[in-house]
C-alpha cells in the first residue's frame, strides 16, 4: 500500500488488540451492567462457563453440558480486565452522546437528582429524561442541585445536539433550581410539579390528622386529595379542590396540606392542559431510573474515581436506552410498551441492536 501500513479485514468474533474474543467481552459487560454483579463475580461466572470449572461443577455435577478445558487452555480472566473493558466502553459511550440530537423528542422532559458514592464521599447525579418516551438524555455528576449546576447541565445538552428549545414542559420536584431555570431561561416552558413529591410533602400532616381523628377520617381526606391530583380534567380537579377547602378549611392541623395543594394547583395540573400529549403526573421516569441505578450502586459499593463514575454513568445511560421492557402480562400489571426499548418508543429503528452494538464492542 502507498501509505506503507499493513491492513487486514476484521475477523468476526475476534476483538482487535485483545486477548479475549468479543463474546467474552460482551458477556462480561452485560453481566456487570444488567446482571448487577461485582467485577470479581462476573469474572468468576465467565471463567466457570468457558472453562467448565469452578461454579460450572455446581451447575452441572454430571458434566453433561460443560466439559472441563485442559489447564493449559483455560481462560484466566481477571476482574481487573473486566474493569478495563467497562472503562473503555464508558469512554466510547461518552463519545457517542452527541448523537442524541437525532432522537425524536416528545416535548415533555423529566429531571431529578440522586446520590452516588465515590471514594471521597457522596456526589450528586442529575438525570434528564424524556417524560413520555423515557429516553435518557443525560446522567451526569453535578456539584450540587443548584440553579447554576442545573443550567450548566442543560447547556451541555445543547452542546451535544439536543434541541432544548423543544422542551414544552419540565416535570420535576419542588427544588428551587428548576423553578428558577424555567422562570429565568425556559420562559415558554410549563413547569409540571411531580405529584409523587407533593404526596411526600403532605403525608406527615395526614398522619398527624389520623392520630387525632382515626382511620376513616384519614381515608376520606386521602380520597379527596386523590380526586384532585388524579382528576381527568381541569373541571374535575377544580371541583375537588373546592370540596377540600370547604370540608377541611377549618381544620388547623391541615392548614399546611391546603397550603401545598392550593399553592401548587396550577403546576400540578399541567398534564391536563394539553401542553404535551401523554405528559405524566409525576417524574416517575426518573424515579424508576433511580430505583435501578441506586440498586446497582449499592451492589458496587463505592466508585474509586470521578472518571470511573462518568464512564459508568455513560454506559448505564446507553444500556437503559436500549433495554427492552418485558413482553408479558400479569394479573394486576400491564406493561405499556412490551418488548420495546425507549429509543424504539421514540420512533428510532433499533430492532435487533443492543447497547454494545451501538458502542461498537
Short mmCIF file of C-alpha atoms in Angstrom, two decimals:
data_model
loop_
_atom_site.label_atom_id
_atom_site.label_comp_id
_atom_site.label_asym_id
_atom_site.label_seq_id
_atom_site.Cartn_x
_atom_site.Cartn_y
_atom_site.Cartn_z
CA UNK A 1 0.00 0.00 0.00
CA UNK A 2 1.12 3.57 -0.66
CA UNK A 3 0.88 4.52 3.00
CA UNK A 4 3.23 1.60 3.83
CA UNK A 5 0.92 0.36 6.56
CA UNK A 6 -0.49 -3.12 6.85
CA UNK A 7 -4.20 -3.76 6.61
CA UNK A 8 -6.39 -6.74 7.40
CA UNK A 9 -10.15 -7.09 7.40
CA UNK A 10 -11.72 -7.53 10.84
CA UNK A 11 -12.45 -11.13 11.72
CA UNK A 12 -15.96 -11.78 13.10
CA UNK A 13 -15.87 -12.70 16.78
CA UNK A 14 -12.27 -11.57 17.29
CA UNK A 15 -11.73 -8.39 19.30
CA UNK A 16 -8.84 -6.31 17.87
CA UNK A 17 -5.77 -5.86 20.10
CA UNK A 18 -7.26 -8.07 22.81
CA UNK A 19 -6.51 -11.49 24.27
CA UNK A 20 -10.19 -12.41 24.53
CA UNK A 21 -12.85 -12.72 21.86
CA UNK A 22 -15.79 -10.32 21.52
CA UNK A 23 -18.19 -12.82 23.06
CA UNK A 24 -16.20 -12.86 26.31
CA UNK A 25 -16.02 -9.07 26.43
CA UNK A 26 -19.72 -8.63 25.72
CA UNK A 27 -20.75 -11.28 28.23
CA UNK A 28 -18.66 -9.64 30.96
CA UNK A 29 -20.05 -6.18 30.25
CA UNK A 30 -23.65 -7.38 30.06
CA UNK A 31 -23.38 -9.37 33.28
CA UNK A 32 -21.83 -6.39 35.05
CA UNK A 33 -24.33 -3.76 33.88
CA UNK A 34 -27.55 -5.77 33.59
CA UNK A 35 -26.76 -8.61 35.98
CA UNK A 36 -25.85 -6.33 38.91
CA UNK A 37 -22.75 -8.29 39.97
CA UNK A 38 -19.26 -7.20 41.00
CA UNK A 39 -16.23 -7.43 38.71
CA UNK A 40 -14.92 -10.43 40.64
CA UNK A 41 -18.22 -12.31 40.44
CA UNK A 42 -18.58 -11.53 36.74
CA UNK A 43 -15.06 -12.79 36.01
CA UNK A 44 -15.76 -15.92 38.08
CA UNK A 45 -19.02 -16.68 36.23
CA UNK A 46 -17.46 -16.21 32.79
CA UNK A 47 -14.43 -18.34 33.68
CA UNK A 48 -16.75 -21.05 35.01
CA UNK A 49 -18.77 -21.21 31.80
CA UNK A 50 -15.79 -21.09 29.43
CA UNK A 51 -13.52 -23.46 31.35
CA UNK A 52 -16.22 -25.83 32.58
CA UNK A 53 -14.71 -25.44 36.02
CA UNK A 54 -15.32 -23.57 39.28
CA UNK A 55 -19.08 -22.88 39.59
CA UNK A 56 -19.87 -24.90 36.46
CA UNK A 57 -19.31 -28.04 38.54
CA UNK A 58 -22.16 -26.87 40.82
CA UNK A 59 -24.44 -26.11 37.88
CA UNK A 60 -23.81 -29.42 36.12
CA UNK A 61 -22.45 -32.09 38.50
CA UNK A 62 -22.80 -34.84 35.86
CA UNK A 63 -20.76 -32.85 33.32
CA UNK A 64 -23.43 -33.17 30.62
CA UNK A 65 -23.29 -29.56 29.39
CA UNK A 66 -19.79 -28.34 30.32
CA UNK A 67 -16.58 -30.20 29.64
CA UNK A 68 -13.56 -29.09 31.63
CA UNK A 69 -10.93 -27.42 29.48
CA UNK A 70 -7.32 -28.59 29.97
CA UNK A 71 -5.35 -26.30 32.28
CA UNK A 72 -3.03 -25.05 29.54
CA UNK A 73 -6.02 -23.80 27.51
CA UNK A 74 -8.11 -22.34 30.34
CA UNK A 75 -9.17 -18.70 30.36
CA UNK A 76 -7.58 -16.79 33.23
CA UNK A 77 -9.90 -13.82 33.16
CA UNK A 78 -9.18 -11.28 35.89
CA UNK A 79 -11.62 -8.82 37.45
CA UNK A 80 -9.17 -6.04 36.53
CA UNK A 81 -9.62 -6.93 32.86
CA UNK A 82 -13.40 -6.64 33.24
CA UNK A 83 -12.91 -3.25 34.89
CA UNK A 84 -10.71 -2.09 32.00
CA UNK A 85 -13.36 -3.16 29.48
CA UNK A 86 -16.04 -1.13 31.25
CA UNK A 87 -13.82 1.97 31.33
CA UNK A 88 -13.19 1.60 27.60
CA UNK A 89 -16.91 1.10 26.92
CA UNK A 90 -17.69 4.20 29.01
CA UNK A 91 -15.31 6.36 27.01
CA UNK A 92 -16.86 5.14 23.74
CA UNK A 93 -20.37 5.78 25.08
CA UNK A 94 -19.42 9.31 26.13
CA UNK A 95 -18.10 9.98 22.62
CA UNK A 96 -21.48 8.93 21.16
CA UNK A 97 -23.60 11.20 23.36
CA UNK A 98 -23.60 13.91 20.68
CA UNK A 99 -25.88 11.73 18.56
CA UNK A 100 -28.83 12.28 20.91
CA UNK A 101 -29.74 15.25 18.75
CA UNK A 102 -31.13 12.75 16.26
CA UNK A 103 -33.55 11.25 18.80
CA UNK A 104 -37.17 12.46 18.36
CA UNK A 105 -38.45 14.42 21.36
CA UNK A 106 -41.97 14.47 22.76
CA UNK A 107 -41.59 17.97 24.24
CA UNK A 108 -42.03 16.78 27.84
CA UNK A 109 -38.93 16.27 29.95
CA UNK A 110 -38.43 14.94 33.48
CA UNK A 111 -35.48 15.60 35.76
CA UNK A 112 -34.34 14.60 39.23
CA UNK A 113 -31.20 14.22 41.37
CA UNK A 114 -29.88 11.23 43.29
CA UNK A 115 -26.64 10.44 45.10
CA UNK A 116 -23.64 8.26 44.21
CA UNK A 117 -20.79 7.26 46.48
CA UNK A 118 -17.19 7.89 45.49
CA UNK A 119 -14.10 7.07 47.50
CA UNK A 120 -14.01 10.66 48.70
CA UNK A 121 -17.68 10.94 49.63
CA UNK A 122 -21.13 11.41 48.13
CA UNK A 123 -21.74 13.08 44.76
CA UNK A 124 -24.99 14.45 43.32
CA UNK A 125 -26.04 12.91 39.98
CA UNK A 126 -28.59 14.68 37.75
CA UNK A 127 -30.80 12.68 35.41
CA UNK A 128 -32.65 14.22 32.46
CA UNK A 129 -35.18 12.04 30.60
CA UNK A 130 -37.95 12.37 28.05
CA UNK A 131 -41.05 12.16 30.23
CA UNK A 132 -43.13 10.43 27.53
CA UNK A 133 -40.77 8.19 25.53
CA UNK A 134 -38.48 7.51 28.55
CA UNK A 135 -35.29 8.17 26.60
CA UNK A 136 -32.47 9.12 28.99
CA UNK A 137 -30.63 12.17 27.62
CA UNK A 138 -28.16 12.68 30.43
CA UNK A 139 -26.92 11.10 33.66
CA UNK A 140 -24.21 13.43 34.90
CA UNK A 141 -22.43 14.25 38.13
CA UNK A 142 -23.04 17.80 39.36
CA UNK A 143 -21.62 19.74 42.26
CA UNK A 144 -24.99 20.39 43.89
CA UNK A 145 -28.68 20.75 42.99
CA UNK A 146 -28.28 24.49 42.39
CA UNK A 147 -29.51 26.79 39.65
CA UNK A 148 -26.01 27.20 38.17
CA UNK A 149 -25.31 23.46 38.07
CA UNK A 150 -28.72 22.60 36.57
CA UNK A 151 -28.38 25.36 33.99
CA UNK A 152 -24.91 24.10 33.09
CA UNK A 153 -26.26 20.55 32.64
CA UNK A 154 -28.97 21.73 30.22
CA UNK A 155 -26.44 23.91 28.37
CA UNK A 156 -24.25 20.83 27.94
CA UNK A 157 -27.16 19.06 26.25
CA UNK A 158 -27.37 21.87 23.71
CA UNK A 159 -23.69 21.30 23.00
CA UNK A 160 -24.44 17.61 22.37
CA UNK A 161 -27.01 18.49 19.71
CA UNK A 162 -30.20 18.17 21.77
CA UNK A 163 -32.79 20.81 20.91
CA UNK A 164 -33.63 22.18 24.36
CA UNK A 165 -35.93 24.76 22.74
CA UNK A 166 -38.40 21.93 22.19
CA UNK A 167 -38.89 21.47 25.93
CA UNK A 168 -42.54 22.43 26.28
CA UNK A 169 -42.98 21.03 29.81
CA UNK A 170 -40.49 20.16 32.52
CA UNK A 171 -41.54 17.69 35.24
CA UNK A 172 -39.60 17.97 38.48
CA UNK A 173 -39.86 18.00 42.25
CA UNK A 174 -40.14 21.22 44.23
CA UNK A 175 -36.43 22.11 44.17
CA UNK A 176 -35.84 25.84 43.72
CA UNK A 177 -33.25 25.26 40.98
CA UNK A 178 -35.84 24.01 38.46
CA UNK A 179 -38.30 26.80 39.18
CA UNK A 180 -35.59 29.39 38.63
CA UNK A 181 -34.48 27.57 35.46
CA UNK A 182 -37.98 27.72 33.99
CA UNK A 183 -38.68 31.30 35.06
CA UNK A 184 -35.28 32.65 34.05
CA UNK A 185 -34.31 30.71 30.89
CA UNK A 186 -37.15 28.46 29.67
CA UNK A 187 -39.86 31.10 29.80
CA UNK A 188 -42.01 29.26 27.25
CA UNK A 189 -41.77 26.01 29.21
CA UNK A 190 -44.53 24.90 31.57
CA UNK A 191 -43.33 23.60 34.93
CA UNK A 192 -45.15 20.40 35.97
CA UNK A 193 -44.80 19.66 39.69
CA UNK A 194 -44.39 15.97 40.44
CA UNK A 195 -47.45 14.62 42.25
CA UNK A 196 -45.26 11.93 43.82
CA UNK A 197 -43.28 14.61 45.67
CA UNK A 198 -46.42 16.53 46.61
CA UNK A 199 -47.77 13.43 48.34
CA UNK A 200 -44.48 13.10 50.17
CA UNK A 201 -44.83 16.70 51.41
CA UNK A 202 -48.34 16.26 52.84
CA UNK A 203 -48.17 12.72 54.26
CA UNK A 204 -46.66 13.75 57.64
CA UNK A 205 -49.58 16.15 58.23
CA UNK A 206 -52.09 13.48 57.16
CA UNK A 207 -50.51 11.09 59.65
CA UNK A 208 -50.95 13.65 62.45
CA UNK A 209 -54.58 14.16 61.39
CA UNK A 210 -55.13 10.39 61.52
CA UNK A 211 -53.83 10.18 65.11
CA UNK A 212 -56.48 12.71 66.17
CA UNK A 213 -59.45 11.56 64.09
CA UNK A 214 -58.91 7.90 63.21
CA UNK A 215 -58.52 5.76 60.09
CA UNK A 216 -61.86 6.60 58.46
CA UNK A 217 -61.20 10.35 58.57
CA UNK A 218 -57.76 9.77 57.08
CA UNK A 219 -59.25 7.71 54.23
CA UNK A 220 -61.79 10.41 53.39
CA UNK A 221 -59.06 13.05 53.32
CA UNK A 222 -56.86 10.94 51.05
CA UNK A 223 -59.80 10.25 48.74
CA UNK A 224 -60.36 13.99 48.41
CA UNK A 225 -56.70 14.58 47.56
CA UNK A 226 -56.77 11.72 45.06
CA UNK A 227 -59.79 13.34 43.41
CA UNK A 228 -57.70 16.48 42.86
CA UNK A 229 -54.35 15.04 41.77
CA UNK A 230 -55.81 12.06 39.86
CA UNK A 231 -58.52 14.05 38.06
CA UNK A 232 -59.04 13.50 34.34
CA UNK A 233 -59.99 17.11 33.56
CA UNK A 234 -59.32 20.55 34.96
CA UNK A 235 -63.03 20.88 35.79
CA UNK A 236 -62.96 17.77 37.97
CA UNK A 237 -59.77 18.91 39.69
CA UNK A 238 -61.22 22.38 40.41
CA UNK A 239 -64.43 20.92 41.84
CA UNK A 240 -62.47 18.55 44.08
CA UNK A 241 -60.33 21.45 45.29
CA UNK A 242 -63.44 23.39 46.30
CA UNK A 243 -64.65 20.37 48.28
CA UNK A 244 -61.28 20.11 50.03
CA UNK A 245 -61.36 23.77 51.08
CA UNK A 246 -65.00 23.71 52.20
CA UNK A 247 -64.70 20.48 54.22
CA UNK A 248 -61.21 20.81 55.72
CA UNK A 249 -60.53 24.55 55.57
CA UNK A 250 -61.42 25.00 59.24
CA UNK A 251 -59.01 22.27 60.46
CA UNK A 252 -55.86 24.00 61.84
CA UNK A 253 -53.81 20.80 61.66
CA UNK A 254 -54.49 20.55 57.91
CA UNK A 255 -53.55 24.15 57.10
CA UNK A 256 -50.13 23.04 55.69
CA UNK A 257 -51.89 20.49 53.44
CA UNK A 258 -54.25 23.09 51.99
CA UNK A 259 -51.36 25.48 51.55
CA UNK A 260 -49.46 22.89 49.49
CA UNK A 261 -52.46 21.85 47.39
CA UNK A 262 -53.66 25.39 46.65
CA UNK A 263 -50.18 26.82 46.12
CA UNK A 264 -49.15 24.16 43.61
CA UNK A 265 -52.52 23.53 41.94
CA UNK A 266 -51.70 25.11 38.58
CA UNK A 267 -48.26 23.50 38.40
CA UNK A 268 -49.59 20.09 39.45
CA UNK A 269 -52.28 20.14 36.75
CA UNK A 270 -50.07 20.98 33.73
CA UNK A 271 -50.52 17.42 32.42
CA UNK A 272 -54.27 18.16 31.96
CA UNK A 273 -53.74 21.34 29.91
CA UNK A 274 -52.71 19.63 26.68
CA UNK A 275 -49.21 21.12 26.62
CA UNK A 276 -47.65 17.74 25.71
CA UNK A 277 -49.62 14.65 24.74
CA UNK A 278 -49.03 11.84 27.22
CA UNK A 279 -47.29 14.03 29.81
CA UNK A 280 -47.28 12.10 33.13
CA UNK A 281 -48.43 13.39 36.52
CA UNK A 282 -45.01 12.88 38.08
CA UNK A 283 -41.36 12.40 37.20
CA UNK A 284 -41.80 8.65 37.59
CA UNK A 285 -39.49 8.10 34.61
CA UNK A 286 -36.60 9.43 36.68
CA UNK A 287 -37.82 7.65 39.81
CA UNK A 288 -37.81 4.27 38.02
CA UNK A 289 -34.39 5.06 36.57
CA UNK A 290 -33.00 5.90 40.00
CA UNK A 291 -34.51 2.80 41.60
CA UNK A 292 -32.45 0.54 39.32
CA UNK A 293 -29.44 2.88 39.39
CA UNK A 294 -29.24 3.01 43.19
CA UNK A 295 -29.72 -0.74 43.43
CA UNK A 296 -26.75 -1.18 41.10
CA UNK A 297 -24.58 1.28 43.02
CA UNK A 298 -25.45 -0.44 46.30
CA UNK A 299 -24.02 -3.68 44.95
CA UNK A 300 -20.91 -1.88 43.65
CA UNK A 301 -20.25 -0.11 46.95
CA UNK A 302 -18.10 2.90 46.07
CA UNK A 303 -16.52 4.02 42.83
CA UNK A 304 -12.84 4.82 43.10
CA UNK A 305 -12.66 7.96 40.95
CA UNK A 306 -14.71 10.65 39.25
CA UNK A 307 -13.73 9.36 35.80
CA UNK A 308 -14.95 5.91 36.84
CA UNK A 309 -18.32 7.40 37.79
CA UNK A 310 -18.52 9.30 34.48
CA UNK A 311 -17.76 6.16 32.49
CA UNK A 312 -20.26 4.08 34.43
CA UNK A 313 -22.97 6.75 34.00
CA UNK A 314 -22.38 6.84 30.24
CA UNK A 315 -22.65 3.05 29.99
CA UNK A 316 -25.75 2.98 32.22
CA UNK A 317 -27.37 5.72 30.14
CA UNK A 318 -26.68 3.83 26.90
CA UNK A 319 -27.82 0.46 28.28
CA UNK A 320 -31.03 1.96 29.70
CA UNK A 321 -32.00 3.46 26.35
CA UNK A 322 -31.58 0.05 24.66
CA UNK A 323 -33.10 -2.03 27.49
CA UNK A 324 -36.38 -3.54 26.30
CA UNK A 325 -39.38 -3.79 28.59
CA UNK A 326 -40.70 -7.22 29.42
CA UNK A 327 -43.08 -8.74 26.91
CA UNK A 328 -45.54 -10.44 29.23
CA UNK A 329 -48.82 -9.96 31.04
CA UNK A 330 -49.59 -10.20 34.72
CA UNK A 331 -52.85 -10.34 36.59
CA UNK A 332 -52.57 -6.83 38.01
CA UNK A 333 -49.83 -5.18 35.95
CA UNK A 334 -49.81 -4.39 32.26
CA UNK A 335 -46.61 -3.27 30.55
CA UNK A 336 -47.29 -0.22 28.43
CA UNK A 337 -44.59 -0.88 25.84
CA UNK A 338 -43.97 -4.67 25.86
CA UNK A 339 -40.83 -5.72 24.06
CA UNK A 340 -39.76 -2.16 23.18
CA UNK A 341 -36.88 -0.03 24.38
CA UNK A 342 -37.08 3.75 24.94
CA UNK A 343 -35.38 4.51 21.61
CA UNK A 344 -37.98 2.39 19.80
CA UNK A 345 -40.78 4.16 21.68
CA UNK A 346 -39.31 7.45 20.45
CA UNK A 347 -39.50 6.15 16.87
CA UNK A 348 -35.94 5.06 16.05
CA UNK A 349 -35.47 1.75 14.15
CA UNK A 350 -33.16 -0.07 16.55
CA UNK A 351 -34.70 -3.55 16.39
CA UNK A 352 -32.09 -6.25 16.91
CA UNK A 353 -29.48 -3.79 18.22
CA UNK A 354 -28.24 -3.72 21.80
CA UNK A 355 -26.19 -1.08 23.60
CA UNK A 356 -22.93 -2.94 22.95
CA UNK A 357 -23.59 -2.86 19.20
CA UNK A 358 -24.16 0.88 19.44
CA UNK A 359 -20.94 1.40 21.37
CA UNK A 360 -19.00 -0.78 18.94
CA UNK A 361 -17.87 -3.63 21.18
#
